[in-house]
PDB file of C-alpha atoms in Angstrom:
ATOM      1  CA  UNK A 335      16.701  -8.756  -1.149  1.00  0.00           C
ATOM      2  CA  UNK A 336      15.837  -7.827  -4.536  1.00  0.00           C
ATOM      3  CA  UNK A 337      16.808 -11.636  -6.304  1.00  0.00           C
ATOM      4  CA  UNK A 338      15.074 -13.456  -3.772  1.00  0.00           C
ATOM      5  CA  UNK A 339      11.499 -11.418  -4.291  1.00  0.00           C
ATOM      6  CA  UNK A 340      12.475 -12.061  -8.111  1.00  0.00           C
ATOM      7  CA  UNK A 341      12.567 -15.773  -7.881  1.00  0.00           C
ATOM      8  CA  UNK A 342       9.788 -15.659  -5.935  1.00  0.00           C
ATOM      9  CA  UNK A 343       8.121 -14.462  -9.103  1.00  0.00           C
ATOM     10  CA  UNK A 344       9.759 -16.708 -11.353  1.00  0.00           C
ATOM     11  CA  UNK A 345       8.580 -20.117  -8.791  1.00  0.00           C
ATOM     12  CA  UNK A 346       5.045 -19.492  -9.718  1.00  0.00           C
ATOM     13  CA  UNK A 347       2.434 -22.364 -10.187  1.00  0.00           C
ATOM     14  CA  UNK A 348       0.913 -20.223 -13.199  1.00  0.00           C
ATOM     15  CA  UNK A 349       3.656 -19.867 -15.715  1.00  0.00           C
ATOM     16  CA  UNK A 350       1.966 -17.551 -18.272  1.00  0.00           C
ATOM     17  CA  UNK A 351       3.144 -14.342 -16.581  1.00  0.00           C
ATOM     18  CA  UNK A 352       5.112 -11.547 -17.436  1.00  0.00           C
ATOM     19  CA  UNK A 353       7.893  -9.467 -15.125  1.00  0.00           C
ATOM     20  CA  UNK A 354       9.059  -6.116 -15.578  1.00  0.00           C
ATOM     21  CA  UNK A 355      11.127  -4.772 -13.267  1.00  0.00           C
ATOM     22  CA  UNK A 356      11.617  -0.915 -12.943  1.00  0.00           C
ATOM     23  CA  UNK A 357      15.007   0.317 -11.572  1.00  0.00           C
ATOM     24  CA  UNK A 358      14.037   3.426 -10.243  1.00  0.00           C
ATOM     25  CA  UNK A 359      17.370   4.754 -10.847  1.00  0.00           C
ATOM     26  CA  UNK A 360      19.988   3.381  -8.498  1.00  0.00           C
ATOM     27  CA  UNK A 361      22.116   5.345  -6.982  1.00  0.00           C
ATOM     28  CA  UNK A 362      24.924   3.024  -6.734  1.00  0.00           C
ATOM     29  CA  UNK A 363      27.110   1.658  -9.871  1.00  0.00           C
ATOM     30  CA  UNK A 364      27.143  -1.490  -7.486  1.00  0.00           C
ATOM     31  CA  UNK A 365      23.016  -1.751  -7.576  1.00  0.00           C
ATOM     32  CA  UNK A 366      22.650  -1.118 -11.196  1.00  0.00           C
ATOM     33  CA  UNK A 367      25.325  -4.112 -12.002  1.00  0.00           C
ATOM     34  CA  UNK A 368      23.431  -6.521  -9.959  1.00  0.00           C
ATOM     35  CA  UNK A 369      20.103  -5.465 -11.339  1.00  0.00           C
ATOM     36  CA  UNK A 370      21.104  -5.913 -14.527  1.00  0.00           C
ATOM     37  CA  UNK A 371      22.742  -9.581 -14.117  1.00  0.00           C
ATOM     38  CA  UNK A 372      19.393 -10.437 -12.564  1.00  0.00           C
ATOM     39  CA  UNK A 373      17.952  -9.907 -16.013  1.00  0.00           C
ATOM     40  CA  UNK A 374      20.333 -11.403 -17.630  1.00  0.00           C
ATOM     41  CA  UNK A 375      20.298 -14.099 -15.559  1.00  0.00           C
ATOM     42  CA  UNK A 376      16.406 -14.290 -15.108  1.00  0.00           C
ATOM     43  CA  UNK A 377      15.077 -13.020 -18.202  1.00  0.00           C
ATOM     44  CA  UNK A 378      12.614 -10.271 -17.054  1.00  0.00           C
ATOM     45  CA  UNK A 379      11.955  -7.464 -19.118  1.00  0.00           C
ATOM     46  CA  UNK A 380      14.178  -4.798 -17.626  1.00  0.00           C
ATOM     47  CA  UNK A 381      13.116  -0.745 -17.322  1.00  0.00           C
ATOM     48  CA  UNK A 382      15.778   1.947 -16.059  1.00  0.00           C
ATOM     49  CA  UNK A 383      14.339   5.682 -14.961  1.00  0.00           C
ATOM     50  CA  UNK A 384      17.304   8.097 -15.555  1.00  0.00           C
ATOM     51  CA  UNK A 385      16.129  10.142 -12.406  1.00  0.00           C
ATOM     52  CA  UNK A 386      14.416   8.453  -9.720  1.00  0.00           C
ATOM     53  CA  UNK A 387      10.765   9.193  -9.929  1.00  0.00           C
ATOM     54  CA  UNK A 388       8.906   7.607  -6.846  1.00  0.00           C
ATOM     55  CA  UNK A 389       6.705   4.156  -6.156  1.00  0.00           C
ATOM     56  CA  UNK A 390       4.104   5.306  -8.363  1.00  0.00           C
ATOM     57  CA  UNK A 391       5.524   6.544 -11.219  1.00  0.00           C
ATOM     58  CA  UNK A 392       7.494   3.410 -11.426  1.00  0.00           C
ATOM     59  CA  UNK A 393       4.971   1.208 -11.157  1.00  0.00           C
ATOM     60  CA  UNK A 394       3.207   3.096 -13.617  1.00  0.00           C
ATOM     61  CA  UNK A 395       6.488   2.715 -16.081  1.00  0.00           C
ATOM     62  CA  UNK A 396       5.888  -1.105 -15.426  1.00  0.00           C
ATOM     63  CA  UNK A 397       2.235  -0.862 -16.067  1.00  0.00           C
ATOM     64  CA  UNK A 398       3.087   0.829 -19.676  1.00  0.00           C
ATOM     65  CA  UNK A 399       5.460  -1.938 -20.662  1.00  0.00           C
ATOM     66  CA  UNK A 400       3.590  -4.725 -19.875  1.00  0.00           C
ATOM     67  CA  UNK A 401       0.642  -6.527 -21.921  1.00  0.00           C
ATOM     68  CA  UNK A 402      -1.210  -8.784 -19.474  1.00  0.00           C
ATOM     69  CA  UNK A 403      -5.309  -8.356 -18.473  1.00  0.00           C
ATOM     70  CA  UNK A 404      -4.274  -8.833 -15.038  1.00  0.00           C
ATOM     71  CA  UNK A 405      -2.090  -6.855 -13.025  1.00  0.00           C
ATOM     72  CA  UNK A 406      -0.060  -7.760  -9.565  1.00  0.00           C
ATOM     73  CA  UNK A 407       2.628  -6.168  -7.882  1.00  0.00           C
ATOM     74  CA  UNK A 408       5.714  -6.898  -5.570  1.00  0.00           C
ATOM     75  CA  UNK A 409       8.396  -4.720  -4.297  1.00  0.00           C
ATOM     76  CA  UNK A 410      12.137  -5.518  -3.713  1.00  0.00           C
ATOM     77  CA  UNK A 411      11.847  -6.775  -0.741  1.00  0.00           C
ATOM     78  CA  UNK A 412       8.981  -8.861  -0.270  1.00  0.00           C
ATOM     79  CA  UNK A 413       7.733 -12.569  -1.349  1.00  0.00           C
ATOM     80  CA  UNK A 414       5.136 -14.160  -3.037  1.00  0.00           C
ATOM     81  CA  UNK A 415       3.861 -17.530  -1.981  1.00  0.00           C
ATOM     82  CA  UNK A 416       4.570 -20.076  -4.899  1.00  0.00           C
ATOM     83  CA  UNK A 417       0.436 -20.414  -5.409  1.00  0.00           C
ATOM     84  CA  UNK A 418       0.082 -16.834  -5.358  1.00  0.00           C
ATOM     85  CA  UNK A 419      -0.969 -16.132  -9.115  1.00  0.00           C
ATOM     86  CA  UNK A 420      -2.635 -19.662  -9.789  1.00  0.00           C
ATOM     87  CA  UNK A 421      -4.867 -19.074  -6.487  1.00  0.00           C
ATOM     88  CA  UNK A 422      -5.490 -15.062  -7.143  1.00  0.00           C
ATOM     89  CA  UNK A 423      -6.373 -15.690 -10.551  1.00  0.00           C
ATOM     90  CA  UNK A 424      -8.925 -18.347  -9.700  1.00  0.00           C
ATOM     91  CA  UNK A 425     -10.734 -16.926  -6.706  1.00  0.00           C
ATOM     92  CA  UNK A 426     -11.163 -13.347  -8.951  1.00  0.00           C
ATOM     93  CA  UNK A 427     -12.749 -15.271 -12.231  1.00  0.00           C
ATOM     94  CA  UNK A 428     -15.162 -17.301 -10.288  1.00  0.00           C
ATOM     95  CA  UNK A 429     -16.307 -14.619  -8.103  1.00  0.00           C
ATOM     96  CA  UNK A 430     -16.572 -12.001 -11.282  1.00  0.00           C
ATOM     97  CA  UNK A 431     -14.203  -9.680  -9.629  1.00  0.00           C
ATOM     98  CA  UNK A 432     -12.629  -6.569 -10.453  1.00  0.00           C
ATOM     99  CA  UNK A 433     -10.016  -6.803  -7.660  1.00  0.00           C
ATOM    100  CA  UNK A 434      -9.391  -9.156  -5.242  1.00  0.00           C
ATOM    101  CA  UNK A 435      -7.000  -8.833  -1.960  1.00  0.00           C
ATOM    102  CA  UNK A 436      -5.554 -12.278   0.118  1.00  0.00           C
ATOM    103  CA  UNK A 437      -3.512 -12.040   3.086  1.00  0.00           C
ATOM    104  CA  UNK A 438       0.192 -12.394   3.743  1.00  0.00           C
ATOM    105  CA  UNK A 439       2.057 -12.538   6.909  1.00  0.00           C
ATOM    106  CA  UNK A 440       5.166 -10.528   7.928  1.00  0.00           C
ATOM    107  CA  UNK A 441       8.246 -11.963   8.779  1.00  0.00           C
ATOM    108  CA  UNK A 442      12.164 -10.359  10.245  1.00  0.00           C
ATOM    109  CA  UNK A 443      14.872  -9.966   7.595  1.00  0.00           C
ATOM    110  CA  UNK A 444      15.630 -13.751   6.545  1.00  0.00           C
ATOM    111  CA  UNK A 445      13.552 -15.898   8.650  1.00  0.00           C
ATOM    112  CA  UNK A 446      10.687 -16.898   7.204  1.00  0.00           C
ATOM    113  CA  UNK A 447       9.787 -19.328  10.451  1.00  0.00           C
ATOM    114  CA  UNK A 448       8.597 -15.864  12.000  1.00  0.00           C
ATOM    115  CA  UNK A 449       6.338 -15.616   9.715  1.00  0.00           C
ATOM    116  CA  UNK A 450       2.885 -14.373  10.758  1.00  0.00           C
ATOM    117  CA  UNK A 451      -0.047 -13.869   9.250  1.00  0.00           C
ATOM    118  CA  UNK A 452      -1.928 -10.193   9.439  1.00  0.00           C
ATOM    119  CA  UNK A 453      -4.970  -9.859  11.767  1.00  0.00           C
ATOM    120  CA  UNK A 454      -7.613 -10.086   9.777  1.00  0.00           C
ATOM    121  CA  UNK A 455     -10.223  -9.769  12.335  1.00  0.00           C
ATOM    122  CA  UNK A 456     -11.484  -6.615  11.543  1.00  0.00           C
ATOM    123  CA  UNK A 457     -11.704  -6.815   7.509  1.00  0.00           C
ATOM    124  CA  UNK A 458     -13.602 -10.412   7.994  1.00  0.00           C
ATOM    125  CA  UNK A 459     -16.165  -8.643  10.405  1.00  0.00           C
ATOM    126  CA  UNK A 460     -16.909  -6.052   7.717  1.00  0.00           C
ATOM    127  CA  UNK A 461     -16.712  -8.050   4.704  1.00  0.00           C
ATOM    128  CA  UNK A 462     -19.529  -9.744   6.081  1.00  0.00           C
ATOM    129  CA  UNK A 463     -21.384  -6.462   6.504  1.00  0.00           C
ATOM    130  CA  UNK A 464     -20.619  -5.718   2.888  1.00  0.00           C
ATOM    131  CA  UNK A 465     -18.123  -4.245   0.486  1.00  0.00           C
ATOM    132  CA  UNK A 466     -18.911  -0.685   1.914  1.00  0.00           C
ATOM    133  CA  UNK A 467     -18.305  -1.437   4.856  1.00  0.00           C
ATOM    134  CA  UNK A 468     -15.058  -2.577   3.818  1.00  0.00           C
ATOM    135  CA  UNK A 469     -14.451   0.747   2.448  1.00  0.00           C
ATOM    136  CA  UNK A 470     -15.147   2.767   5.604  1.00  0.00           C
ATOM    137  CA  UNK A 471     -12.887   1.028   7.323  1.00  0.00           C
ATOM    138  CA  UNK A 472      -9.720   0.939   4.732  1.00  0.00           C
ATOM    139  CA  UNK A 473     -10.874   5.155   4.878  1.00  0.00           C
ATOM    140  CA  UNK A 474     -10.351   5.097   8.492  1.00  0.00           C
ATOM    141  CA  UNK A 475      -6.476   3.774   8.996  1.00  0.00           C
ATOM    142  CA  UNK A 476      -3.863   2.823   6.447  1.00  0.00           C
ATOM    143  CA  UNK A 477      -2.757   0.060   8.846  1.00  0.00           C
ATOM    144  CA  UNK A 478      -4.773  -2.449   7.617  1.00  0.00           C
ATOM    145  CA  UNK A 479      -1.832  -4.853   7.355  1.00  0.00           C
ATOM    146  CA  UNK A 480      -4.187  -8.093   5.505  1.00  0.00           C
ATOM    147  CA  UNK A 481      -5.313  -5.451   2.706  1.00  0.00           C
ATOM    148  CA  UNK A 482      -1.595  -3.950   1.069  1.00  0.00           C
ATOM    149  CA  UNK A 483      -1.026  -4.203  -2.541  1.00  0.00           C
ATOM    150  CA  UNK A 484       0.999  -6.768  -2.743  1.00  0.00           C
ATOM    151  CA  UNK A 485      -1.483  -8.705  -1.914  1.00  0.00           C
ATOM    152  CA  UNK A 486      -3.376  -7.407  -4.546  1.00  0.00           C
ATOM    153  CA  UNK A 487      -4.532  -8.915  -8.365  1.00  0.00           C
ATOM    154  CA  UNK A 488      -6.273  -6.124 -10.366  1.00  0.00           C
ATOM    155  CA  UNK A 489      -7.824  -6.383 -13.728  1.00  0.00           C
ATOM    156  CA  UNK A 490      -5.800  -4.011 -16.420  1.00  0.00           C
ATOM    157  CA  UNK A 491      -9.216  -1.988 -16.982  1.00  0.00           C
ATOM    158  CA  UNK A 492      -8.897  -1.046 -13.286  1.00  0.00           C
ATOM    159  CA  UNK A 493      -4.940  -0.204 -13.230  1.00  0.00           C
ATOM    160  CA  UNK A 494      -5.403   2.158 -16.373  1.00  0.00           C
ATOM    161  CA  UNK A 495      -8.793   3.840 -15.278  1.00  0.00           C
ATOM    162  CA  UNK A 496      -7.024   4.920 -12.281  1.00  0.00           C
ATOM    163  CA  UNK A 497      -3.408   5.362 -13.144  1.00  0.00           C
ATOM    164  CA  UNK A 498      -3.793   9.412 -13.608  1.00  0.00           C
ATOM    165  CA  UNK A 499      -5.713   9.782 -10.380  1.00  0.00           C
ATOM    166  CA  UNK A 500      -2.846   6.952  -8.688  1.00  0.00           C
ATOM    167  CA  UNK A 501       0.000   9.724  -9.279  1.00  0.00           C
ATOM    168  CA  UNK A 502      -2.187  12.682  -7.563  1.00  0.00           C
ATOM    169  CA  UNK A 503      -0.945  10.720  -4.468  1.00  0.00           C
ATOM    170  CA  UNK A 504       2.248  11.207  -2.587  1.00  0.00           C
ATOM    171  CA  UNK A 505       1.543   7.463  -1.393  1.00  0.00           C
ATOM    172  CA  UNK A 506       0.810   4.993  -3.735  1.00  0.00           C
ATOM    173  CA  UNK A 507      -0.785   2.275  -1.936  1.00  0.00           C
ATOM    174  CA  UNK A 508      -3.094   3.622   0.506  1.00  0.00           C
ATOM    175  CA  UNK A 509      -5.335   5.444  -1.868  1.00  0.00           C
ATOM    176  CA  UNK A 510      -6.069   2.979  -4.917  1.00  0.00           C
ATOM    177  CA  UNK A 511      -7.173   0.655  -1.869  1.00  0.00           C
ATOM    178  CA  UNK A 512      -9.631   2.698  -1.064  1.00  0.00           C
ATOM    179  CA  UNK A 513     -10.818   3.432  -4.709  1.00  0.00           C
ATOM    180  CA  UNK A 514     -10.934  -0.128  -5.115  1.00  0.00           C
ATOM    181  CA  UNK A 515     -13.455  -1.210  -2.240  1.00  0.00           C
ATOM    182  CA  UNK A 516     -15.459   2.293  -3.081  1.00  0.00           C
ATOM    183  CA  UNK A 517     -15.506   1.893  -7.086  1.00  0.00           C
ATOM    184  CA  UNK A 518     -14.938  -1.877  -7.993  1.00  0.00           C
ATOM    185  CA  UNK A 519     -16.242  -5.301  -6.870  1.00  0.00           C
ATOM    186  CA  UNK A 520     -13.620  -5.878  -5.042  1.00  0.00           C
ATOM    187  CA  UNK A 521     -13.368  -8.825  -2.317  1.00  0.00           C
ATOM    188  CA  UNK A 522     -10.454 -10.260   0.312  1.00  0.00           C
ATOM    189  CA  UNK A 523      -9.896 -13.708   0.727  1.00  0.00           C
ATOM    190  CA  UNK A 524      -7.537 -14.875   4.140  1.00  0.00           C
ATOM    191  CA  UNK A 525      -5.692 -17.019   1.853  1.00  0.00           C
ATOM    192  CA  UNK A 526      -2.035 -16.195   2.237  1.00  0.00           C
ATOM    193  CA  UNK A 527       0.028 -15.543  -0.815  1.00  0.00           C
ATOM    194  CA  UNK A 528       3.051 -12.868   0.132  1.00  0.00           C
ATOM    195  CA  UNK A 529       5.755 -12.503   2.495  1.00  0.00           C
ATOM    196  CA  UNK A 530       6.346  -8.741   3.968  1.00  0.00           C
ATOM    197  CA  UNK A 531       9.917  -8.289   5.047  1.00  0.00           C
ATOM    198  CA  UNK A 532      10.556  -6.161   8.324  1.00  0.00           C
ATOM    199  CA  UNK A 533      14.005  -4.941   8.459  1.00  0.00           C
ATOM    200  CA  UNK A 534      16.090  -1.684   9.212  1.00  0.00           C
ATOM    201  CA  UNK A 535      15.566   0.157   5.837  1.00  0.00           C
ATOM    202  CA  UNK A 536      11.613  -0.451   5.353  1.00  0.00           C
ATOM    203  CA  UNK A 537      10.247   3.144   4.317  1.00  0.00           C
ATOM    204  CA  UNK A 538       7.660   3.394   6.352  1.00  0.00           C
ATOM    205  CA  UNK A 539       9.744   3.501   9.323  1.00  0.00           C
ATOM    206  CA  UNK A 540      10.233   7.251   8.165  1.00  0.00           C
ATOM    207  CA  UNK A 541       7.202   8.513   9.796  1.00  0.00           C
ATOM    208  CA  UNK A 542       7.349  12.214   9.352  1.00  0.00           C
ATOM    209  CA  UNK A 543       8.361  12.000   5.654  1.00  0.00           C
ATOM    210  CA  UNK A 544       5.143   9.886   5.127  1.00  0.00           C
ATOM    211  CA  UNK A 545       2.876  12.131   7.491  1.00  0.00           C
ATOM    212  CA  UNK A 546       2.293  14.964   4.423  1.00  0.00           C
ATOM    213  CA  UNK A 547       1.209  12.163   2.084  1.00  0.00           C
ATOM    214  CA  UNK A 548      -1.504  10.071   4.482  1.00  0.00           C
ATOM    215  CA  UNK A 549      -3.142  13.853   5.508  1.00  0.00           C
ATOM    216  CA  UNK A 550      -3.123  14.732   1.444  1.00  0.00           C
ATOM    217  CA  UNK A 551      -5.490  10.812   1.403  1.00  0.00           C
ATOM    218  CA  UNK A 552      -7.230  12.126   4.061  1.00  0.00           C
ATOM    219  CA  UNK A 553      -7.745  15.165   2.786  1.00  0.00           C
ATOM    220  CA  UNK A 554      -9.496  14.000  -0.953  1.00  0.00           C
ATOM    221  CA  UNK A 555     -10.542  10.583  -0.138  1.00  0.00           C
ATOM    222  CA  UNK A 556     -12.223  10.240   3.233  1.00  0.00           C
ATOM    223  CA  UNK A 557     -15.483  11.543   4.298  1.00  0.00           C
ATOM    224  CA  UNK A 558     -16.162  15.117   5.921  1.00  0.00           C
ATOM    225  CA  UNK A 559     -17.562  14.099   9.018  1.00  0.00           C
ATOM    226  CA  UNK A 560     -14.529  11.569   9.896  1.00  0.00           C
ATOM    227  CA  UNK A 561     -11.680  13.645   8.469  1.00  0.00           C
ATOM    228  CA  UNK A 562     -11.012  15.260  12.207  1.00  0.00           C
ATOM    229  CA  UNK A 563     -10.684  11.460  13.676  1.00  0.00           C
ATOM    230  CA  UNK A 564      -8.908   9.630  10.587  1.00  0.00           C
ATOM    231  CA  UNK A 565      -6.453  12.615  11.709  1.00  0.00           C
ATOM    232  CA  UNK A 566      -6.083  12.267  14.954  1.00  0.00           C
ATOM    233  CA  UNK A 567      -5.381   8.489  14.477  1.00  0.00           C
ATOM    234  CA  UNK A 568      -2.407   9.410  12.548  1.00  0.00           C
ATOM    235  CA  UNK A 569      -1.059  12.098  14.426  1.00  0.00           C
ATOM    236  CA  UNK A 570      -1.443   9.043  17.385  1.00  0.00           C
ATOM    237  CA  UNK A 571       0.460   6.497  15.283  1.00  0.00           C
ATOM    238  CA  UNK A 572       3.143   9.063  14.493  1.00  0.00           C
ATOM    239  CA  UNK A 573       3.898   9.924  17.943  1.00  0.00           C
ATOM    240  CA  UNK A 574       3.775   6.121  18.642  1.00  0.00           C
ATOM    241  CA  UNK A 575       6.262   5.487  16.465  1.00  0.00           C
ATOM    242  CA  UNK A 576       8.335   8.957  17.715  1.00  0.00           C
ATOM    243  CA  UNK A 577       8.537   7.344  21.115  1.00  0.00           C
ATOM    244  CA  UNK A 578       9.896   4.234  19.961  1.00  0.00           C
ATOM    245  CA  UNK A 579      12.539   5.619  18.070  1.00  0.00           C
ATOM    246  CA  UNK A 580      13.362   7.712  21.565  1.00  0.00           C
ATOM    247  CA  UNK A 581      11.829  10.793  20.362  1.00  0.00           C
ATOM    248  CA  UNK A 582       9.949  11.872  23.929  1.00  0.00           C
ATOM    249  CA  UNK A 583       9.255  15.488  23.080  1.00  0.00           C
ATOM    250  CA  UNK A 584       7.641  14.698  19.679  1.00  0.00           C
ATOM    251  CA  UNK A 585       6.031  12.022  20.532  1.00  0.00           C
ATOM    252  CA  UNK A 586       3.983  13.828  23.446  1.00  0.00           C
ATOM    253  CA  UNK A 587       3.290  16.602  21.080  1.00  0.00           C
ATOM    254  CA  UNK A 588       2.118  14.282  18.503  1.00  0.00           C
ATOM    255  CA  UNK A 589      -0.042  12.007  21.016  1.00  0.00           C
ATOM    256  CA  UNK A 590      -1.749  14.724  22.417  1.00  0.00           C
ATOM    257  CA  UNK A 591      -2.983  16.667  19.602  1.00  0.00           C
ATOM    258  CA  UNK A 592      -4.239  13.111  17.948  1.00  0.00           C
ATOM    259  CA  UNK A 593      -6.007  12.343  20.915  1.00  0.00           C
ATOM    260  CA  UNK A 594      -8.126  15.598  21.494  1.00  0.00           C
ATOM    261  CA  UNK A 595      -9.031  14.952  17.391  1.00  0.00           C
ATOM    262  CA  UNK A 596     -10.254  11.464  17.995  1.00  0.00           C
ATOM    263  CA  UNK A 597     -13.879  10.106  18.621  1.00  0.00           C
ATOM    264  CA  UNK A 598     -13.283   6.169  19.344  1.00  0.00           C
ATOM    265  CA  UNK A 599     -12.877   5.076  22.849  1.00  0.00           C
ATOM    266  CA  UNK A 600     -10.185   2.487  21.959  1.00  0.00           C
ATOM    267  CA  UNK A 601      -8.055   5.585  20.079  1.00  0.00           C
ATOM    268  CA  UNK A 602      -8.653   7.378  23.280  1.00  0.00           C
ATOM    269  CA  UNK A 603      -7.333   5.084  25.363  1.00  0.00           C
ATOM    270  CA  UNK A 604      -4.364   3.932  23.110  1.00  0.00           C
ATOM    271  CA  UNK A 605      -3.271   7.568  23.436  1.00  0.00           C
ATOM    272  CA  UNK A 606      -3.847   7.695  27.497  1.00  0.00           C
ATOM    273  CA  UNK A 607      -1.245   4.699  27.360  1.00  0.00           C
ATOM    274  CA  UNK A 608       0.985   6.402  25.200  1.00  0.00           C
ATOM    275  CA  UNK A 609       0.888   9.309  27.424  1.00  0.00           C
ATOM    276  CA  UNK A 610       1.823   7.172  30.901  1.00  0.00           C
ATOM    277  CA  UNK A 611       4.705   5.754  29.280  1.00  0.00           C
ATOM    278  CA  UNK A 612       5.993   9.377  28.748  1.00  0.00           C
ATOM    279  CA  UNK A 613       5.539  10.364  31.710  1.00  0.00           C
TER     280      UNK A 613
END
């Protein structure tokens, strides 16, 4: 997928951009060839970790060898809309912002007719509360689907105040969105400007391997008094996802500790219905 999220990039409105791409060392001969002819071919600035090093860390080798104020990211398998940039850039210097966040809408593998936007229901209702409210609610589930980084257009002051505290993180999404309502003026705008790609290999269908790193947000970034339920709505989700991947025994351990952690009726009840089906 990787050529297709390049030239994505490279069909911007805005032309004065720069790409670096960061080839987080490959583990195939095969993948490093065809990485490379894409630069040849497209002329991006081209970065090569001799060990692979993690999200983060590569982004943060792409933040070091690049020059603009602004910052956006993409990863290998997504798309940007061809307005992204030109639209981003616009909405954040008229509103004086140090972030801003649009929407996107998912689609399966190569068919972008199944596209579909994110629900942005629930960010609208509290944006309209105010940014802090906005905040609580990215602190209480990393599912916000209308608020991931890619997204995402940050000013360069933001990126490099927070770059230290960024690799702290076993995840490297979840937190800096929550910095970014708490810290910065930050807004979201339902304007849609990337393309996430479901398919077989998407990393966060490895829910255990991901578990350690959303308690470790938890853990440093949410509030005392909701720790206990932001908890219990993972443990939820994880056993969600256990069941649908077949794993029965898991799943009901999961589910059931989640839902004697939670407070909310709705997380409650999710968890009842999780419970029936295993039954």
């Amino acid at each position: 997928y990787i050529e297709q999220a390049i030239v994505s990039v490279m069909n911007q409105t805005y032309r004065t951009f720069e790409l670096v791409v960061v080839d987080d060392c490959s583990p195939s001969a095969e993948g490093k060839r065809v990485i490379g002819d894409l630069a040849d071919k497209y002329g991006f600035k081209l970065i090569r970790h001799t060990k692979n090093m993690g999200a983060a860390k590569a982004f943060r080798t792409a933040f070091e060898n690049s020059s603009g104020e602004l910052i956006s990211i993409i990863s290998h398998d997504d798309l940007y809309t061809e307005d992204k940039l030109e639209y981003m850039m616009s909405v954040l210097s008229d509103k004086g912002l140090d972030v801003l966040y649009c929407n996107g809408s998912s689609f399966k593998d190569d068919d972008l007719r199944s596209a579909i936007p994110f629900d942005d229901t629930e960010v609208m209702a509290a944006q309209s509360v105010g940014q802090s409210s906005v905040a609580d609610l990215i602190s209480s589930k990393d599912t916000v689907g209308c608020l991931l980084t890619q997204g995402a257009l940050y000013k360069r002051s933001v990126w490099k105040e927070q770059e230290n505290y960024r690799e702290r993180f076993l995840l490297d999404d979840w937190p800096f969105t929550i910095i970014a309502w708490k810290n910065y003026a930050t807004m979201y705008d339902p304007h849609n400007v990337y393309y996430y790609r479901l398919h077989e290999d998407n990393v966060h269908k490895n829910y255990l391997k991901w578990l350690p790193a959303r308690i470790q947000t938890v853990c440093e970034l949410v509030d005392k008094d909701r720790k206990n339920d932001v908890i219990g709505r993972i443990l939820i989700d994880v056993g969600s996802a256990a069941l649908n991947q077949g794993e029965s025994k898991m799943a009901f351990s999961f589910v059931s500790a989640g839902m004697m952690m939670v407070e909310n009726a709705n997380d409650v009840r999710h968890a009842d219905n999780l419970l029936v089906r295993l039954s």
